Amino acid sequence: MFCLLAGLFCCSSLMAQDQPVKKVQYNFINEYGWWFGKNVGFSGVFVNGVCINQFDAIGIGVGYGINSATFQEIPLFANYRHYFNRGRKLLPCINVALGASFHLWDEYVNYFDEYGYWERRDELQQHGVGLYSTIAGGFKVKAFSFTGGFFFRTFPHENLFNGGIEIKVGYTF
């Protein structure tokens, strides 16, 4: 039995040496930028992931943003990036993200007395979940990246879809 296991181990190790070893590397991307659509906002996103090969990276992202609709948002999304090899230091890329975004905002309620005069104002903290998606193109030079593209989001405060353009710059560790 021992001889059989030792033989299998030797054969498998010899066969494994013939195949190239794929290196999977950790990848941390941070990007910051503005987006413009029906509303305007600024956001920063952080993607923790792995480089599957030299030109494909997948990861899970989280971010924080401020906007003119719900004021605060925290996106949580899956991210895929593909870099095109042109044989140069500048690598064009495609960036796709899809997930959910948690929104926080304040609403004010005015109360009036029986004569129609303002009595008091209460602040209510509201929250909701919306869709978060991005498709962008850009480039990467060493660790620096620049992307620009389209986004599609929903804001629970307005119960409307919002689309537009976004521009982000970032750095990869």
mmCIF file of N, CA and C in Angstrom, residues 19-71:
data_model
loop_
_atom_site.group_PDB
_atom_site.id
_atom_site.type_symbol
_atom_site.label_atom_id
_atom_site.label_comp_id
_atom_site.label_asym_id
_atom_site.label_seq_id
_atom_site.Cartn_x
_atom_site.Cartn_y
_atom_site.Cartn_z
ATOM 1 N N GLN A 19 3.688 21.142 -16.271
ATOM 2 C CA GLN A 19 2.702 22.179 -16.511
ATOM 3 C C GLN A 19 3.187 23.489 -15.908
ATOM 4 N N PRO A 20 2.941 24.614 -16.620
ATOM 5 C CA PRO A 20 3.356 25.906 -16.057
ATOM 6 C C PRO A 20 2.514 26.238 -14.822
ATOM 7 N N VAL A 21 3.141 26.849 -13.848
ATOM 8 C CA VAL A 21 2.468 27.216 -12.615
ATOM 9 C C VAL A 21 1.802 28.578 -12.806
ATOM 10 N N LYS A 22 0.504 28.641 -12.528
ATOM 11 C CA LYS A 22 -0.210 29.911 -12.631
ATOM 12 C C LYS A 22 -0.041 30.670 -11.328
ATOM 13 N N LYS A 23 0.321 31.932 -11.431
ATOM 14 C CA LYS A 23 0.475 32.756 -10.246
ATOM 15 C C LYS A 23 -0.781 33.596 -10.061
ATOM 16 N N VAL A 24 -1.372 33.488 -8.903
ATOM 17 C CA VAL A 24 -2.510 34.316 -8.533
ATOM 18 C C VAL A 24 -1.990 35.344 -7.551
ATOM 19 N N GLN A 25 -2.179 36.627 -7.870
ATOM 20 C CA GLN A 25 -1.656 37.694 -7.035
ATOM 21 C C GLN A 25 -2.789 38.483 -6.403
ATOM 22 N N TYR A 26 -2.559 38.948 -5.176
ATOM 23 C CA TYR A 26 -3.501 39.831 -4.495
ATOM 24 C C TYR A 26 -3.483 41.192 -5.178
ATOM 25 N N ASN A 27 -4.642 41.825 -5.221
ATOM 26 C CA ASN A 27 -4.792 43.083 -5.927
ATOM 27 C C ASN A 27 -5.670 44.003 -5.082
ATOM 28 N N PHE A 28 -5.198 45.205 -4.759
ATOM 29 C CA PHE A 28 -6.007 46.196 -4.044
ATOM 30 C C PHE A 28 -6.035 47.463 -4.877
ATOM 31 N N ILE A 29 -7.236 47.856 -5.292
ATOM 32 C CA ILE A 29 -7.417 49.028 -6.147
ATOM 33 C C ILE A 29 -8.208 50.067 -5.370
ATOM 34 N N ASN A 30 -7.748 51.303 -5.385
ATOM 35 C CA ASN A 30 -8.566 52.391 -4.845
ATOM 36 C C ASN A 30 -8.714 53.447 -5.928
ATOM 37 N N GLU A 31 -9.939 53.921 -6.094
ATOM 38 C CA GLU A 31 -10.240 54.924 -7.126
ATOM 39 C C GLU A 31 -11.160 55.986 -6.547
ATOM 40 N N TYR A 32 -10.981 57.205 -7.040
ATOM 41 C CA TYR A 32 -11.780 58.332 -6.585
ATOM 42 C C TYR A 32 -12.211 59.138 -7.796
ATOM 43 N N GLY A 33 -13.436 59.666 -7.747
ATOM 44 C CA GLY A 33 -13.849 60.482 -8.869
ATOM 45 C C GLY A 33 -15.272 61.005 -8.769
ATOM 46 N N TRP A 34 -15.632 61.768 -9.773
ATOM 47 C CA TRP A 34 -16.941 62.412 -9.867
ATOM 48 C C TRP A 34 -17.838 61.636 -10.813
ATOM 49 N N TRP A 35 -19.134 61.703 -10.577
ATOM 50 C CA TRP A 35 -20.113 61.177 -11.526
ATOM 51 C C TRP A 35 -21.197 62.212 -11.745
ATOM 52 N N PHE A 36 -21.720 62.240 -12.970
ATOM 53 C CA PHE A 36 -22.693 63.237 -13.383
ATOM 54 C C PHE A 36 -23.849 62.542 -14.083
ATOM 55 N N GLY A 37 -25.047 62.841 -13.697
ATOM 56 C CA GLY A 37 -26.254 62.303 -14.310
ATOM 57 C C GLY A 37 -27.395 63.212 -13.909
ATOM 58 N N LYS A 38 -28.517 62.613 -13.546
ATOM 59 C CA LYS A 38 -29.622 63.411 -13.010
ATOM 60 C C LYS A 38 -29.185 64.078 -11.710
ATOM 61 N N ASN A 39 -28.329 63.381 -10.963
ATOM 62 C CA ASN A 39 -27.733 63.901 -9.742
ATOM 63 C C ASN A 39 -26.224 63.949 -9.925
ATOM 64 N N VAL A 40 -25.552 64.602 -9.020
ATOM 65 C CA VAL A 40 -24.103 64.736 -9.074
ATOM 66 C C VAL A 40 -23.524 64.172 -7.784
ATOM 67 N N GLY A 41 -22.366 63.509 -7.894
ATOM 68 C CA GLY A 41 -21.763 62.965 -6.688
ATOM 69 C C GLY A 41 -20.277 62.746 -6.824
ATOM 70 N N PHE A 42 -19.665 62.476 -5.689
ATOM 71 C CA PHE A 42 -18.252 62.147 -5.600
ATOM 72 C C PHE A 42 -18.141 60.850 -4.808
ATOM 73 N N SER A 43 -17.310 59.927 -5.280
ATOM 74 C CA SER A 43 -17.199 58.649 -4.575
ATOM 75 C C SER A 43 -15.765 58.134 -4.591
ATOM 76 N N GLY A 44 -15.504 57.296 -3.630
ATOM 77 C CA GLY A 44 -14.253 56.562 -3.557
ATOM 78 C C GLY A 44 -14.585 55.089 -3.412
ATOM 79 N N VAL A 45 -13.929 54.249 -4.202
ATOM 80 C CA VAL A 45 -14.184 52.809 -4.134
ATOM 81 C C VAL A 45 -12.874 52.081 -3.876
ATOM 82 N N PHE A 46 -13.002 50.948 -3.191
ATOM 83 C CA PHE A 46 -11.858 50.120 -2.833
ATOM 84 C C PHE A 46 -12.192 48.687 -3.211
ATOM 85 N N VAL A 47 -11.367 48.079 -4.053
ATOM 86 C CA VAL A 47 -11.611 46.730 -4.560
ATOM 87 C C VAL A 47 -10.497 45.810 -4.063
ATOM 88 N N ASN A 48 -10.885 44.790 -3.321
ATOM 89 C CA ASN A 48 -9.967 43.729 -2.891
ATOM 90 C C ASN A 48 -10.194 42.549 -3.812
ATOM 91 N N GLY A 49 -9.138 42.085 -4.444
ATOM 92 C CA GLY A 49 -9.325 40.984 -5.375
ATOM 93 C C GLY A 49 -8.040 40.268 -5.691
ATOM 94 N N VAL A 50 -8.113 39.493 -6.751
ATOM 95 C CA VAL A 50 -6.965 38.725 -7.217
ATOM 96 C C VAL A 50 -6.805 38.928 -8.715
ATOM 97 N N CYS A 51 -5.556 38.896 -9.157
ATOM 98 C CA CYS A 51 -5.250 38.880 -10.582
ATOM 99 C C CYS A 51 -5.185 37.419 -10.992
ATOM 100 N N ILE A 52 -6.102 36.994 -11.836
ATOM 101 C CA ILE A 52 -6.141 35.604 -12.271
ATOM 102 C C ILE A 52 -4.946 35.301 -13.151
ATOM 103 N N ASN A 53 -4.677 36.192 -14.064
ATOM 104 C CA ASN A 53 -3.481 36.117 -14.887
ATOM 105 C C ASN A 53 -2.982 37.548 -15.038
ATOM 106 N N GLN A 54 -2.134 37.800 -15.975
ATOM 107 C CA GLN A 54 -1.593 39.145 -16.140
ATOM 108 C C GLN A 54 -2.650 40.160 -16.557
ATOM 109 N N PHE A 55 -3.733 39.720 -17.156
ATOM 110 C CA PHE A 55 -4.656 40.657 -17.785
ATOM 111 C C PHE A 55 -6.083 40.606 -17.262
ATOM 112 N N ASP A 56 -6.409 39.753 -16.303
ATOM 113 C CA ASP A 56 -7.756 39.672 -15.746
ATOM 114 C C ASP A 56 -7.700 39.756 -14.229
ATOM 115 N N ALA A 57 -8.591 40.589 -13.665
ATOM 116 C CA ALA A 57 -8.670 40.734 -12.214
ATOM 117 C C ALA A 57 -10.135 40.724 -11.794
ATOM 118 N N ILE A 58 -10.430 40.004 -10.712
ATOM 119 C CA ILE A 58 -11.776 40.000 -10.142
ATOM 120 C C ILE A 58 -11.666 40.342 -8.663
ATOM 121 N N GLY A 59 -12.741 40.921 -8.118
ATOM 122 C CA GLY A 59 -12.701 41.277 -6.716
ATOM 123 C C GLY A 59 -14.035 41.729 -6.178
ATOM 124 N N ILE A 60 -14.039 41.982 -4.896
ATOM 125 C CA ILE A 60 -15.201 42.504 -4.183
ATOM 126 C C ILE A 60 -14.863 43.930 -3.781
ATOM 127 N N GLY A 61 -15.792 44.848 -4.049
ATOM 128 C CA GLY A 61 -15.536 46.243 -3.772
ATOM 129 C C GLY A 61 -16.501 46.837 -2.774
ATOM 130 N N VAL A 62 -16.038 47.848 -2.089
ATOM 131 C CA VAL A 62 -16.858 48.637 -1.177
ATOM 132 C C VAL A 62 -16.453 50.092 -1.379
ATOM 133 N N GLY A 63 -17.360 51.002 -1.113
ATOM 134 C CA GLY A 63 -17.041 52.401 -1.322
ATOM 135 C C GLY A 63 -17.839 53.311 -0.416
ATOM 136 N N TYR A 64 -17.621 54.582 -0.612
ATOM 137 C CA TYR A 64 -18.380 55.601 0.099
ATOM 138 C C TYR A 64 -18.533 56.774 -0.839
ATOM 139 N N GLY A 65 -19.742 57.308 -0.911
ATOM 140 C CA GLY A 65 -19.972 58.439 -1.787
ATOM 141 C C GLY A 65 -20.955 59.422 -1.198
ATOM 142 N N ILE A 66 -20.862 60.637 -1.695
ATOM 143 C CA ILE A 66 -21.839 61.665 -1.359
ATOM 144 C C ILE A 66 -22.467 62.122 -2.657
ATOM 145 N N ASN A 67 -23.764 62.428 -2.615
ATOM 146 C CA ASN A 67 -24.455 62.843 -3.829
ATOM 147 C C ASN A 67 -25.573 63.809 -3.492
ATOM 148 N N SER A 68 -26.170 64.376 -4.525
ATOM 149 C CA SER A 68 -27.211 65.382 -4.327
ATOM 150 C C SER A 68 -28.605 64.777 -4.167
ATOM 151 N N ALA A 69 -28.756 63.448 -4.263
ATOM 152 C CA ALA A 69 -30.072 62.824 -4.113
ATOM 153 C C ALA A 69 -30.285 62.280 -2.708
ATOM 154 N N THR A 70 -29.420 61.385 -2.282
ATOM 155 C CA THR A 70 -29.587 60.778 -0.962
ATOM 156 C C THR A 70 -28.488 61.186 0.002
ATOM 157 N N PHE A 71 -27.548 61.954 -0.455
ATOM 158 C CA PHE A 71 -26.464 62.521 0.334
ATOM 159 C C PHE A 71 -25.366 61.523 0.694
#
